[in-house]
């Protein structure tokens, strides 16, 4: 079946540090891939997405590239801010395209 | 003008009670979902409706019953609440087309005492 594996958190960084959150997936076919962000007390918001191999999604300084050969969609940001502190979820569309399957989430904490 | 709205935001109740959570979306989407988020932030799909028709029903106890009176509403009724039902429940919606993003409500924090 389809599944998503994310690196365990929490990830603790200082402001302006480089961020990588690893995400790998298992799926048949070519699912669309997503990163969602959840700020404290809120629902999830789409951060970026990619719909085919080698696509790069980007938003707010974050980016991720759909790598079919390594079945990965790692999230990166060159310089994190305190306001980036949140929980980040990698997700894929299931085979039927009827639901998003989420990874377990990675908590990011950025200190000044 | 909230796109996906859930009520109530907080729900505290005793074991054995029956409770409902309501969800409405004003985006004109055809597909709506309920997700459960546990204390470790893990998100699990529970149900999905497309144009009022149930299309996903994951392994969820039958104490949980979704109801979709129209395509803009998807309510979740829970009978005989148990301690393990304590979680945050999120409603979400999106157009039927695949590859489209989900729009999430702000969640309902359910605490069963």
PDB file of N, CA and C in Angstrom, chain B:
ATOM      1  N   UNK B   1     -15.687  34.470   6.851  1.00  0.00           N
ATOM      2  CA  UNK B   1     -15.528  33.869   5.526  1.00  0.00           C
ATOM      3  C   UNK B   1     -14.647  32.622   5.582  1.00  0.00           C
ATOM      4  N   UNK B   2     -14.662  31.932   6.733  1.00  0.00           N
ATOM      5  CA  UNK B   2     -13.840  30.743   6.884  1.00  0.00           C
ATOM      6  C   UNK B   2     -14.247  29.712   5.853  1.00  0.00           C
ATOM      7  N   UNK B   3     -13.267  29.111   5.169  1.00  0.00           N
ATOM      8  CA  UNK B   3     -13.555  28.190   4.083  1.00  0.00           C
ATOM      9  C   UNK B   3     -14.107  26.870   4.601  1.00  0.00           C
ATOM     10  N   UNK B   4     -13.430  26.295   5.616  1.00  0.00           N
ATOM     11  CA  UNK B   4     -13.881  25.053   6.235  1.00  0.00           C
ATOM     12  C   UNK B   4     -14.033  25.334   7.727  1.00  0.00           C
ATOM     13  N   UNK B   5     -15.234  25.248   8.214  1.00  0.00           N
ATOM     14  CA  UNK B   5     -15.462  25.573   9.613  1.00  0.00           C
ATOM     15  C   UNK B   5     -15.997  24.367  10.362  1.00  0.00           C
ATOM     16  N   UNK B   6     -15.455  24.167  11.547  1.00  0.00           N
ATOM     17  CA  UNK B   6     -15.851  23.058  12.409  1.00  0.00           C
ATOM     18  C   UNK B   6     -16.379  23.617  13.720  1.00  0.00           C
ATOM     19  N   UNK B   7     -17.363  22.932  14.259  1.00  0.00           N
ATOM     20  CA  UNK B   7     -17.843  23.286  15.600  1.00  0.00           C
ATOM     21  C   UNK B   7     -18.175  22.019  16.368  1.00  0.00           C
ATOM     22  N   UNK B   8     -17.889  21.993  17.663  1.00  0.00           N
ATOM     23  CA  UNK B   8     -17.214  23.037  18.432  1.00  0.00           C
ATOM     24  C   UNK B   8     -15.694  22.951  18.278  1.00  0.00           C
ATOM     25  N   UNK B   9     -14.978  23.933  18.759  1.00  0.00           N
ATOM     26  CA  UNK B   9     -13.522  23.895  18.724  1.00  0.00           C
ATOM     27  C   UNK B   9     -12.984  23.015  19.851  1.00  0.00           C
ATOM     28  N   UNK B  10     -13.672  23.046  20.986  1.00  0.00           N
ATOM     29  CA  UNK B  10     -13.290  22.205  22.118  1.00  0.00           C
ATOM     30  C   UNK B  10     -14.521  21.434  22.582  1.00  0.00           C
ATOM     31  N   UNK B  11     -14.308  20.180  22.953  1.00  0.00           N
ATOM     32  CA  UNK B  11     -15.401  19.333  23.411  1.00  0.00           C
ATOM     33  C   UNK B  11     -14.868  18.463  24.534  1.00  0.00           C
ATOM     34  N   UNK B  12     -15.391  18.683  25.741  1.00  0.00           N
ATOM     35  CA  UNK B  12     -15.000  17.898  26.904  1.00  0.00           C
ATOM     36  C   UNK B  12     -16.227  17.145  27.369  1.00  0.00           C
ATOM     37  N   UNK B  13     -16.096  15.837  27.526  1.00  0.00           N
ATOM     38  CA  UNK B  13     -17.265  15.031  27.853  1.00  0.00           C
ATOM     39  C   UNK B  13     -16.862  13.798  28.646  1.00  0.00           C
ATOM     40  N   UNK B  14     -17.850  13.129  29.185  1.00  0.00           N
ATOM     41  CA  UNK B  14     -17.612  11.931  29.982  1.00  0.00           C
ATOM     42  C   UNK B  14     -17.663  10.685  29.097  1.00  0.00           C
ATOM     43  N   UNK B  15     -16.965   9.672  29.555  1.00  0.00           N
ATOM     44  CA  UNK B  15     -17.054   8.369  28.883  1.00  0.00           C
ATOM     45  C   UNK B  15     -18.500   7.915  28.786  1.00  0.00           C
ATOM     46  N   UNK B  16     -18.829   7.277  27.673  1.00  0.00           N
ATOM     47  CA  UNK B  16     -20.169   6.741  27.503  1.00  0.00           C
ATOM     48  C   UNK B  16     -21.153   7.689  26.850  1.00  0.00           C
ATOM     49  N   UNK B  17     -20.804   8.977  26.807  1.00  0.00           N
ATOM     50  CA  UNK B  17     -21.711   9.949  26.182  1.00  0.00           C
ATOM     51  C   UNK B  17     -21.670   9.839  24.662  1.00  0.00           C
ATOM     52  N   UNK B  18     -22.677  10.457  24.034  1.00  0.00           N
ATOM     53  CA  UNK B  18     -22.738  10.566  22.573  1.00  0.00           C
ATOM     54  C   UNK B  18     -22.555  12.029  22.209  1.00  0.00           C
ATOM     55  N   UNK B  19     -21.710  12.298  21.216  1.00  0.00           N
ATOM     56  CA  UNK B  19     -21.456  13.679  20.818  1.00  0.00           C
ATOM     57  C   UNK B  19     -21.343  13.782  19.300  1.00  0.00           C
ATOM     58  N   UNK B  20     -21.547  15.009  18.800  1.00  0.00           N
ATOM     59  CA  UNK B  20     -21.403  15.270  17.365  1.00  0.00           C
ATOM     60  C   UNK B  20     -20.471  16.440  17.123  1.00  0.00           C
ATOM     61  N   UNK B  21     -19.767  16.371  16.007  1.00  0.00           N
ATOM     62  CA  UNK B  21     -18.940  17.474  15.532  1.00  0.00           C
ATOM     63  C   UNK B  21     -19.447  17.842  14.141  1.00  0.00           C
ATOM     64  N   UNK B  22     -19.611  19.140  13.921  1.00  0.00           N
ATOM     65  CA  UNK B  22     -20.159  19.573  12.639  1.00  0.00           C
ATOM     66  C   UNK B  22     -19.077  20.201  11.777  1.00  0.00           C
ATOM     67  N   UNK B  23     -19.225  20.056  10.475  1.00  0.00           N
ATOM     68  CA  UNK B  23     -18.290  20.644   9.533  1.00  0.00           C
ATOM     69  C   UNK B  23     -19.031  21.171   8.317  1.00  0.00           C
ATOM     70  N   UNK B  24     -18.639  22.367   7.918  1.00  0.00           N
ATOM     71  CA  UNK B  24     -19.239  22.985   6.737  1.00  0.00           C
ATOM     72  C   UNK B  24     -18.138  23.623   5.898  1.00  0.00           C
ATOM     73  N   UNK B  25     -18.259  23.499   4.582  1.00  0.00           N
ATOM     74  CA  UNK B  25     -17.314  24.188   3.692  1.00  0.00           C
ATOM     75  C   UNK B  25     -18.100  25.017   2.680  1.00  0.00           C
ATOM     76  N   UNK B  26     -17.572  26.222   2.427  1.00  0.00           N
ATOM     77  CA  UNK B  26     -18.237  27.136   1.491  1.00  0.00           C
ATOM     78  C   UNK B  26     -17.424  27.328   0.215  1.00  0.00           C
ATOM     79  N   UNK B  27     -16.654  26.304  -0.122  1.00  0.00           N
ATOM     80  CA  UNK B  27     -15.766  26.376  -1.284  1.00  0.00           C
ATOM     81  C   UNK B  27     -16.354  25.727  -2.522  1.00  0.00           C
ATOM     82  N   UNK B  28     -17.511  25.107  -2.371  1.00  0.00           N
ATOM     83  CA  UNK B  28     -18.107  24.411  -3.503  1.00  0.00           C
ATOM     84  C   UNK B  28     -17.414  23.101  -3.827  1.00  0.00           C
ATOM     85  N   UNK B  29     -16.632  22.580  -2.890  1.00  0.00           N
ATOM     86  CA  UNK B  29     -15.923  21.320  -3.130  1.00  0.00           C
ATOM     87  C   UNK B  29     -16.876  20.140  -3.103  1.00  0.00           C
ATOM     88  N   UNK B  30     -16.477  19.094  -3.852  1.00  0.00           N
ATOM     89  CA  UNK B  30     -17.299  17.887  -3.910  1.00  0.00           C
ATOM     90  C   UNK B  30     -16.910  16.852  -2.863  1.00  0.00           C
ATOM     91  N   UNK B  31     -15.689  16.927  -2.367  1.00  0.00           N
ATOM     92  CA  UNK B  31     -15.177  15.862  -1.502  1.00  0.00           C
ATOM     93  C   UNK B  31     -14.816  16.419  -0.128  1.00  0.00           C
ATOM     94  N   UNK B  32     -15.266  15.710   0.893  1.00  0.00           N
ATOM     95  CA  UNK B  32     -14.973  16.108   2.271  1.00  0.00           C
ATOM     96  C   UNK B  32     -14.430  14.915   3.035  1.00  0.00           C
ATOM     97  N   UNK B  33     -13.657  15.224   4.102  1.00  0.00           N
ATOM     98  CA  UNK B  33     -12.942  14.205   4.850  1.00  0.00           C
ATOM     99  C   UNK B  33     -13.026  14.465   6.349  1.00  0.00           C
ATOM    100  N   UNK B  34     -12.870  13.371   7.112  1.00  0.00           N
ATOM    101  CA  UNK B  34     -12.546  13.479   8.518  1.00  0.00           C
ATOM    102  C   UNK B  34     -11.216  12.780   8.771  1.00  0.00           C
ATOM    103  N   UNK B  35     -10.318  13.500   9.459  1.00  0.00           N
ATOM    104  CA  UNK B  35      -9.045  12.950   9.891  1.00  0.00           C
ATOM    105  C   UNK B  35      -8.996  13.014  11.417  1.00  0.00           C
ATOM    106  N   UNK B  36      -8.280  12.047  12.005  1.00  0.00           N
ATOM    107  CA  UNK B  36      -8.051  12.047  13.452  1.00  0.00           C
ATOM    108  C   UNK B  36      -6.561  12.263  13.687  1.00  0.00           C
ATOM    109  N   UNK B  37      -6.226  13.213  14.576  1.00  0.00           N
ATOM    110  CA  UNK B  37      -4.826  13.455  14.930  1.00  0.00           C
ATOM    111  C   UNK B  37      -4.620  13.100  16.392  1.00  0.00           C
ATOM    112  N   UNK B  38      -3.727  12.157  16.640  1.00  0.00           N
ATOM    113  CA  UNK B  38      -3.502  11.721  18.016  1.00  0.00           C
ATOM    114  C   UNK B  38      -2.498  12.626  18.725  1.00  0.00           C
ATOM    115  N   UNK B  39      -2.182  12.271  19.953  1.00  0.00           N
ATOM    116  CA  UNK B  39      -1.334  13.135  20.778  1.00  0.00           C
ATOM    117  C   UNK B  39       0.088  13.255  20.235  1.00  0.00           C
ATOM    118  N   UNK B  40       0.482  12.304  19.378  1.00  0.00           N
ATOM    119  CA  UNK B  40       1.806  12.368  18.758  1.00  0.00           C
ATOM    120  C   UNK B  40       1.763  13.042  17.395  1.00  0.00           C
ATOM    121  N   UNK B  41       0.645  13.678  17.097  1.00  0.00           N
ATOM    122  CA  UNK B  41       0.469  14.448  15.854  1.00  0.00           C
ATOM    123  C   UNK B  41       0.236  13.571  14.630  1.00  0.00           C
ATOM    124  N   UNK B  42       0.093  12.260  14.809  1.00  0.00           N
ATOM    125  CA  UNK B  42      -0.137  11.400  13.658  1.00  0.00           C
ATOM    126  C   UNK B  42      -1.546  11.611  13.130  1.00  0.00           C
ATOM    127  N   UNK B  43      -1.649  11.821  11.811  1.00  0.00           N
ATOM    128  CA  UNK B  43      -2.922  12.077  11.156  1.00  0.00           C
ATOM    129  C   UNK B  43      -3.399  10.838  10.426  1.00  0.00           C
ATOM    130  N   UNK B  44      -4.619  10.426  10.710  1.00  0.00           N
ATOM    131  CA  UNK B  44      -5.135   9.223  10.067  1.00  0.00           C
ATOM    132  C   UNK B  44      -6.482   9.517   9.431  1.00  0.00           C
ATOM    133  N   UNK B  45      -6.622   9.130   8.165  1.00  0.00           N
ATOM    134  CA  UNK B  45      -7.901   9.319   7.480  1.00  0.00           C
ATOM    135  C   UNK B  45      -8.947   8.401   8.115  1.00  0.00           C
ATOM    136  N   UNK B  46     -10.135   8.958   8.337  1.00  0.00           N
ATOM    137  CA  UNK B  46     -11.225   8.161   8.882  1.00  0.00           C
ATOM    138  C   UNK B  46     -12.280   7.905   7.800  1.00  0.00           C
ATOM    139  N   UNK B  47     -12.793   8.982   7.235  1.00  0.00           N
ATOM    140  CA  UNK B  47     -13.875   8.884   6.261  1.00  0.00           C
ATOM    141  C   UNK B  47     -13.670   9.909   5.154  1.00  0.00           C
ATOM    142  N   UNK B  48     -14.264   9.588   3.995  1.00  0.00           N
ATOM    143  CA  UNK B  48     -14.324  10.554   2.924  1.00  0.00           C
ATOM    144  C   UNK B  48     -15.664  10.421   2.210  1.00  0.00           C
ATOM    145  N   UNK B  49     -16.241  11.556   1.881  1.00  0.00           N
ATOM    146  CA  UNK B  49     -17.491  11.605   1.132  1.00  0.00           C
ATOM    147  C   UNK B  49     -17.266  12.396  -0.152  1.00  0.00           C
ATOM    148  N   UNK B  50     -17.882  11.913  -1.222  1.00  0.00           N
ATOM    149  CA  UNK B  50     -17.881  12.639  -2.482  1.00  0.00           C
ATOM    150  C   UNK B  50     -19.320  12.833  -2.912  1.00  0.00           C
ATOM    151  N   UNK B  51     -19.744  14.083  -2.988  1.00  0.00           N
ATOM    152  CA  UNK B  51     -21.140  14.375  -3.342  1.00  0.00           C
ATOM    153  C   UNK B  51     -22.113  13.553  -2.507  1.00  0.00           C
ATOM    154  N   UNK B  52     -21.916  13.580  -1.221  1.00  0.00           N
ATOM    155  CA  UNK B  52     -22.769  12.917  -0.229  1.00  0.00           C
ATOM    156  C   UNK B  52     -22.635  11.394  -0.215  1.00  0.00           C
ATOM    157  N   UNK B  53     -21.752  10.848  -1.024  1.00  0.00           N
ATOM    158  CA  UNK B  53     -21.589   9.397  -1.061  1.00  0.00           C
ATOM    159  C   UNK B  53     -20.306   8.993  -0.347  1.00  0.00           C
ATOM    160  N   UNK B  54     -20.393   8.012   0.520  1.00  0.00           N
ATOM    161  CA  UNK B  54     -19.231   7.537   1.262  1.00  0.00           C
ATOM    162  C   UNK B  54     -18.276   6.819   0.315  1.00  0.00           C
ATOM    163  N   UNK B  55     -17.008   7.278   0.257  1.00  0.00           N
ATOM    164  CA  UNK B  55     -16.048   6.631  -0.620  1.00  0.00           C
ATOM    165  C   UNK B  55     -14.862   6.055   0.131  1.00  0.00           C
ATOM    166  N   UNK B  56     -14.600   6.514   1.312  1.00  0.00           N
ATOM    167  CA  UNK B  56     -13.554   5.931   2.140  1.00  0.00           C
ATOM    168  C   UNK B  56     -14.125   5.711   3.532  1.00  0.00           C
ATOM    169  N   UNK B  57     -13.921   4.488   4.035  1.00  0.00           N
ATOM    170  CA  UNK B  57     -14.335   4.175   5.392  1.00  0.00           C
ATOM    171  C   UNK B  57     -13.234   3.289   5.958  1.00  0.00           C
ATOM    172  N   UNK B  58     -12.239   3.937   6.579  1.00  0.00           N
ATOM    173  CA  UNK B  58     -11.108   3.191   7.092  1.00  0.00           C
ATOM    174  C   UNK B  58     -11.538   2.373   8.307  1.00  0.00           C
ATOM    175  N   UNK B  59     -10.593   1.653   8.855  1.00  0.00           N
ATOM    176  CA  UNK B  59     -10.900   0.798   9.996  1.00  0.00           C
ATOM    177  C   UNK B  59     -11.170   1.671  11.212  1.00  0.00           C
ATOM    178  N   UNK B  60     -12.397   2.061  11.337  1.00  0.00           N
ATOM    179  CA  UNK B  60     -12.830   2.928  12.427  1.00  0.00           C
ATOM    180  C   UNK B  60     -13.958   2.205  13.152  1.00  0.00           C
ATOM    181  N   UNK B  61     -13.981   2.255  14.478  1.00  0.00           N
ATOM    182  CA  UNK B  61     -15.083   1.596  15.198  1.00  0.00           C
ATOM    183  C   UNK B  61     -16.438   2.093  14.713  1.00  0.00           C
ATOM    184  N   UNK B  62     -17.410   1.211  14.688  1.00  0.00           N
ATOM    185  CA  UNK B  62     -18.711   1.640  14.171  1.00  0.00           C
ATOM    186  C   UNK B  62     -19.459   2.550  15.127  1.00  0.00           C
ATOM    187  N   UNK B  63     -18.821   2.901  16.234  1.00  0.00           N
ATOM    188  CA  UNK B  63     -19.369   3.967  17.101  1.00  0.00           C
ATOM    189  C   UNK B  63     -19.272   5.334  16.404  1.00  0.00           C
ATOM    190  N   UNK B  64     -18.413   5.397  15.399  1.00  0.00           N
ATOM    191  CA  UNK B  64     -18.241   6.638  14.640  1.00  0.00           C
ATOM    192  C   UNK B  64     -19.123   6.563  13.399  1.00  0.00           C
ATOM    193  N   UNK B  65     -19.995   7.539  13.228  1.00  0.00           N
ATOM    194  CA  UNK B  65     -20.862   7.520  12.052  1.00  0.00           C
ATOM    195  C   UNK B  65     -20.876   8.907  11.411  1.00  0.00           C
ATOM    196  N   UNK B  66     -20.366   8.989  10.186  1.00  0.00           N
ATOM    197  CA  UNK B  66     -20.421  10.252   9.458  1.00  0.00           C
ATOM    198  C   UNK B  66     -21.783  10.416   8.808  1.00  0.00           C
ATOM    199  N   UNK B  67     -22.162  11.687   8.644  1.00  0.00           N
ATOM    200  CA  UNK B  67     -23.420  11.972   7.952  1.00  0.00           C
ATOM    201  C   UNK B  67     -23.224  13.210   7.091  1.00  0.00           C
ATOM    202  N   UNK B  68     -23.656  13.091   5.836  1.00  0.00           N
ATOM    203  CA  UNK B  68     -23.501  14.198   4.902  1.00  0.00           C
ATOM    204  C   UNK B  68     -24.871  14.586   4.363  1.00  0.00           C
ATOM    205  N   UNK B  69     -25.517  15.573   4.962  1.00  0.00           N
ATOM    206  CA  UNK B  69     -26.852  15.962   4.496  1.00  0.00           C
ATOM    207  C   UNK B  69     -26.830  16.621   3.117  1.00  0.00           C
ATOM    208  N   UNK B  70     -25.717  17.257   2.788  1.00  0.00           N
ATOM    209  CA  UNK B  70     -25.519  17.827   1.454  1.00  0.00           C
ATOM    210  C   UNK B  70     -24.023  17.941   1.247  1.00  0.00           C
ATOM    211  N   UNK B  71     -23.599  18.311   0.056  1.00  0.00           N
ATOM    212  CA  UNK B  71     -22.167  18.206  -0.228  1.00  0.00           C
ATOM    213  C   UNK B  71     -21.342  19.276   0.478  1.00  0.00           C
ATOM    214  N   UNK B  72     -21.999  20.246   1.109  1.00  0.00           N
ATOM    215  CA  UNK B  72     -21.261  21.272   1.848  1.00  0.00           C
ATOM    216  C   UNK B  72     -21.081  20.917   3.319  1.00  0.00           C
ATOM    217  N   UNK B  73     -21.687  19.840   3.767  1.00  0.00           N
ATOM    218  CA  UNK B  73     -21.645  19.483   5.185  1.00  0.00           C
ATOM    219  C   UNK B  73     -21.252  18.028   5.367  1.00  0.00           C
ATOM    220  N   UNK B  74     -20.400  17.801   6.349  1.00  0.00           N
ATOM    221  CA  UNK B  74     -20.056  16.436   6.749  1.00  0.00           C
ATOM    222  C   UNK B  74     -19.901  16.442   8.265  1.00  0.00           C
ATOM    223  N   UNK B  75     -20.858  15.807   8.931  1.00  0.00           N
ATOM    224  CA  UNK B  75     -20.858  15.775  10.390  1.00  0.00           C
ATOM    225  C   UNK B  75     -20.361  14.427  10.875  1.00  0.00           C
ATOM    226  N   UNK B  76     -19.830  14.430  12.081  1.00  0.00           N
ATOM    227  CA  UNK B  76     -19.304  13.195  12.668  1.00  0.00           C
ATOM    228  C   UNK B  76     -19.990  12.972  14.006  1.00  0.00           C
ATOM    229  N   UNK B  77     -20.682  11.839  14.104  1.00  0.00           N
ATOM    230  CA  UNK B  77     -21.360  11.498  15.351  1.00  0.00           C
ATOM    231  C   UNK B  77     -20.605  10.348  16.000  1.00  0.00           C
ATOM    232  N   UNK B  78     -20.390  10.457  17.303  1.00  0.00           N
ATOM    233  CA  UNK B  78     -19.650   9.424  18.025  1.00  0.00           C
ATOM    234  C   UNK B  78     -20.507   8.935  19.188  1.00  0.00           C
ATOM    235  N   UNK B  79     -20.789   7.650  19.191  1.00  0.00           N
ATOM    236  CA  UNK B  79     -21.569   7.035  20.274  1.00  0.00           C
ATOM    237  C   UNK B  79     -20.640   6.440  21.320  1.00  0.00           C
ATOM    238  N   UNK B  80     -21.149   6.370  22.544  1.00  0.00           N
ATOM    239  CA  UNK B  80     -20.451   5.654  23.631  1.00  0.00           C
ATOM    240  C   UNK B  80     -18.971   6.005  23.680  1.00  0.00           C
ATOM    241  N   UNK B  81     -18.685   7.263  23.878  1.00  0.00           N
ATOM    242  CA  UNK B  81     -17.302   7.742  23.832  1.00  0.00           C
ATOM    243  C   UNK B  81     -16.407   7.008  24.808  1.00  0.00           C
ATOM    244  N   UNK B  82     -15.172   6.763  24.353  1.00  0.00           N
ATOM    245  CA  UNK B  82     -14.164   6.076  25.148  1.00  0.00           C
ATOM    246  C   UNK B  82     -12.959   6.996  25.333  1.00  0.00           C
ATOM    247  N   UNK B  83     -12.141   6.664  26.355  1.00  0.00           N
ATOM    248  CA  UNK B  83     -10.955   7.482  26.632  1.00  0.00           C
ATOM    249  C   UNK B  83     -10.065   7.599  25.400  1.00  0.00           C
ATOM    250  N   UNK B  84      -9.934   6.507  24.658  1.00  0.00           N
ATOM    251  CA  UNK B  84      -9.057   6.489  23.493  1.00  0.00           C
ATOM    252  C   UNK B  84      -9.549   7.336  22.327  1.00  0.00           C
ATOM    253  N   UNK B  85     -10.758   7.851  22.439  1.00  0.00           N
ATOM    254  CA  UNK B  85     -11.270   8.725  21.381  1.00  0.00           C
ATOM    255  C   UNK B  85     -10.729  10.147  21.525  1.00  0.00           C
ATOM    256  N   UNK B  86     -10.096  10.429  22.646  1.00  0.00           N
ATOM    257  CA  UNK B  86      -9.527  11.767  22.857  1.00  0.00           C
ATOM    258  C   UNK B  86      -8.474  12.043  21.791  1.00  0.00           C
ATOM    259  N   UNK B  87      -8.661  13.133  21.072  1.00  0.00           N
ATOM    260  CA  UNK B  87      -7.787  13.477  19.948  1.00  0.00           C
ATOM    261  C   UNK B  87      -8.270  14.800  19.381  1.00  0.00           C
ATOM    262  N   UNK B  88      -7.575  15.256  18.351  1.00  0.00           N
ATOM    263  CA  UNK B  88      -8.065  16.401  17.578  1.00  0.00           C
ATOM    264  C   UNK B  88      -8.626  15.856  16.273  1.00  0.00           C
ATOM    265  N   UNK B  89      -9.833  16.233  15.953  1.00  0.00           N
ATOM    266  CA  UNK B  89     -10.489  15.773  14.735  1.00  0.00           C
ATOM    267  C   UNK B  89     -10.533  16.925  13.741  1.00  0.00           C
ATOM    268  N   UNK B  90     -10.036  16.643  12.539  1.00  0.00           N
ATOM    269  CA  UNK B  90      -9.996  17.661  11.496  1.00  0.00           C
ATOM    270  C   UNK B  90     -10.920  17.286  10.349  1.00  0.00           C
ATOM    271  N   UNK B  91     -11.691  18.268   9.948  1.00  0.00           N
ATOM    272  CA  UNK B  91     -12.466  18.161   8.727  1.00  0.00           C
ATOM    273  C   UNK B  91     -11.652  18.800   7.600  1.00  0.00           C
ATOM    274  N   UNK B  92     -11.792  18.288   6.395  1.00  0.00           N
ATOM    275  CA  UNK B  92     -11.083  18.857   5.259  1.00  0.00           C
ATOM    276  C   UNK B  92     -11.933  18.682   4.010  1.00  0.00           C
ATOM    277  N   UNK B  93     -11.617  19.481   2.987  1.00  0.00           N
ATOM    278  CA  UNK B  93     -12.335  19.327   1.728  1.00  0.00           C
ATOM    279  C   UNK B  93     -11.400  19.630   0.565  1.00  0.00           C
ATOM    280  N   UNK B  94     -11.796  19.171  -0.612  1.00  0.00           N
ATOM    281  CA  UNK B  94     -11.094  19.551  -1.834  1.00  0.00           C
ATOM    282  C   UNK B  94     -11.979  19.213  -3.021  1.00  0.00           C
ATOM    283  N   UNK B  95     -11.671  19.814  -4.174  1.00  0.00           N
ATOM    284  CA  UNK B  95     -12.403  19.439  -5.374  1.00  0.00           C
ATOM    285  C   UNK B  95     -12.199  17.959  -5.665  1.00  0.00           C
ATOM    286  N   UNK B  96     -13.068  17.379  -6.402  1.00  0.00           N
ATOM    287  CA  UNK B  96     -12.957  15.947  -6.683  1.00  0.00           C
ATOM    288  C   UNK B  96     -11.686  15.610  -7.431  1.00  0.00           C
ATOM    289  N   UNK B  97     -11.227  16.532  -8.249  1.00  0.00           N
ATOM    290  CA  UNK B  97     -10.027  16.269  -9.042  1.00  0.00           C
ATOM    291  C   UNK B  97      -8.859  15.908  -8.132  1.00  0.00           C
ATOM    292  N   UNK B  98      -8.080  14.944  -8.551  1.00  0.00           N
ATOM    293  CA  UNK B  98      -6.908  14.578  -7.768  1.00  0.00           C
ATOM    294  C   UNK B  98      -5.834  15.640  -7.937  1.00  0.00           C
ATOM    295  N   UNK B  99      -4.812  15.543  -7.159  1.00  0.00           N
ATOM    296  CA  UNK B  99      -3.679  16.469  -7.149  1.00  0.00           C
ATOM    297  C   UNK B  99      -4.017  17.841  -6.589  1.00  0.00           C
ATOM    298  N   UNK B 100      -5.227  18.014  -6.175  1.00  0.00           N
ATOM    299  CA  UNK B 100      -5.597  19.294  -5.591  1.00  0.00           C
ATOM    300  C   UNK B 100      -5.352  19.285  -4.089  1.00  0.00           C
ATOM    301  N   UNK B 101      -5.050  20.457  -3.548  1.00  0.00           N
ATOM    302  CA  UNK B 101      -4.733  20.509  -2.133  1.00  0.00           C
ATOM    303  C   UNK B 101      -5.992  20.364  -1.292  1.00  0.00           C
ATOM    304  N   UNK B 102      -5.771  19.898  -0.069  1.00  0.00           N
ATOM    305  CA  UNK B 102      -6.834  19.828   0.923  1.00  0.00           C
ATOM    306  C   UNK B 102      -6.921  21.156   1.668  1.00  0.00           C
ATOM    307  N   UNK B 103      -8.143  21.568   1.947  1.00  0.00           N
ATOM    308  CA  UNK B 103      -8.379  22.705   2.822  1.00  0.00           C
ATOM    309  C   UNK B 103      -8.862  22.154   4.158  1.00  0.00           C
ATOM    310  N   UNK B 104      -8.162  22.508   5.226  1.00  0.00           N
ATOM    311  CA  UNK B 104      -8.481  21.970   6.533  1.00  0.00           C
ATOM    312  C   UNK B 104      -9.245  22.971   7.385  1.00  0.00           C
ATOM    313  N   UNK B 105     -10.139  22.429   8.225  1.00  0.00           N
ATOM    314  CA  UNK B 105     -10.701  23.217   9.298  1.00  0.00           C
ATOM    315  C   UNK B 105      -9.659  23.370  10.405  1.00  0.00           C
ATOM    316  N   UNK B 106     -10.019  24.109  11.430  1.00  0.00           N
ATOM    317  CA  UNK B 106      -9.056  24.395  12.500  1.00  0.00           C
ATOM    318  C   UNK B 106      -9.055  23.328  13.587  1.00  0.00           C
ATOM    319  N   UNK B 107      -9.901  22.321  13.444  1.00  0.00           N
ATOM    320  CA  UNK B 107      -9.842  21.188  14.353  1.00  0.00           C
ATOM    321  C   UNK B 107     -10.801  21.271  15.525  1.00  0.00           C
ATOM    322  N   UNK B 108     -11.171  20.111  16.031  1.00  0.00           N
ATOM    323  CA  UNK B 108     -11.982  19.999  17.249  1.00  0.00           C
ATOM    324  C   UNK B 108     -11.203  19.146  18.237  1.00  0.00           C
ATOM    325  N   UNK B 109     -10.854  19.763  19.354  1.00  0.00           N
ATOM    326  CA  UNK B 109     -10.118  19.050  20.403  1.00  0.00           C
ATOM    327  C   UNK B 109     -11.130  18.327  21.280  1.00  0.00           C
ATOM    328  N   UNK B 110     -11.160  17.002  21.175  1.00  0.00           N
ATOM    329  CA  UNK B 110     -12.086  16.182  21.967  1.00  0.00           C
ATOM    330  C   UNK B 110     -11.346  15.583  23.152  1.00  0.00           C
ATOM    331  N   UNK B 111     -11.851  15.832  24.329  1.00  0.00           N
ATOM    332  CA  UNK B 111     -11.276  15.245  25.543  1.00  0.00           C
ATOM    333  C   UNK B 111     -12.347  14.420  26.235  1.00  0.00           C
ATOM    334  N   UNK B 112     -12.079  13.127  26.388  1.00  0.00           N
ATOM    335  CA  UNK B 112     -13.022  12.224  27.044  1.00  0.00           C
ATOM    336  C   UNK B 112     -12.482  11.898  28.429  1.00  0.00           C
ATOM    337  N   UNK B 113     -13.262  12.198  29.440  1.00  0.00           N
ATOM    338  CA  UNK B 113     -12.811  12.025  30.826  1.00  0.00           C
ATOM    339  C   UNK B 113     -13.369  10.758  31.451  1.00  0.00           C
TER     340      UNK B 113
END
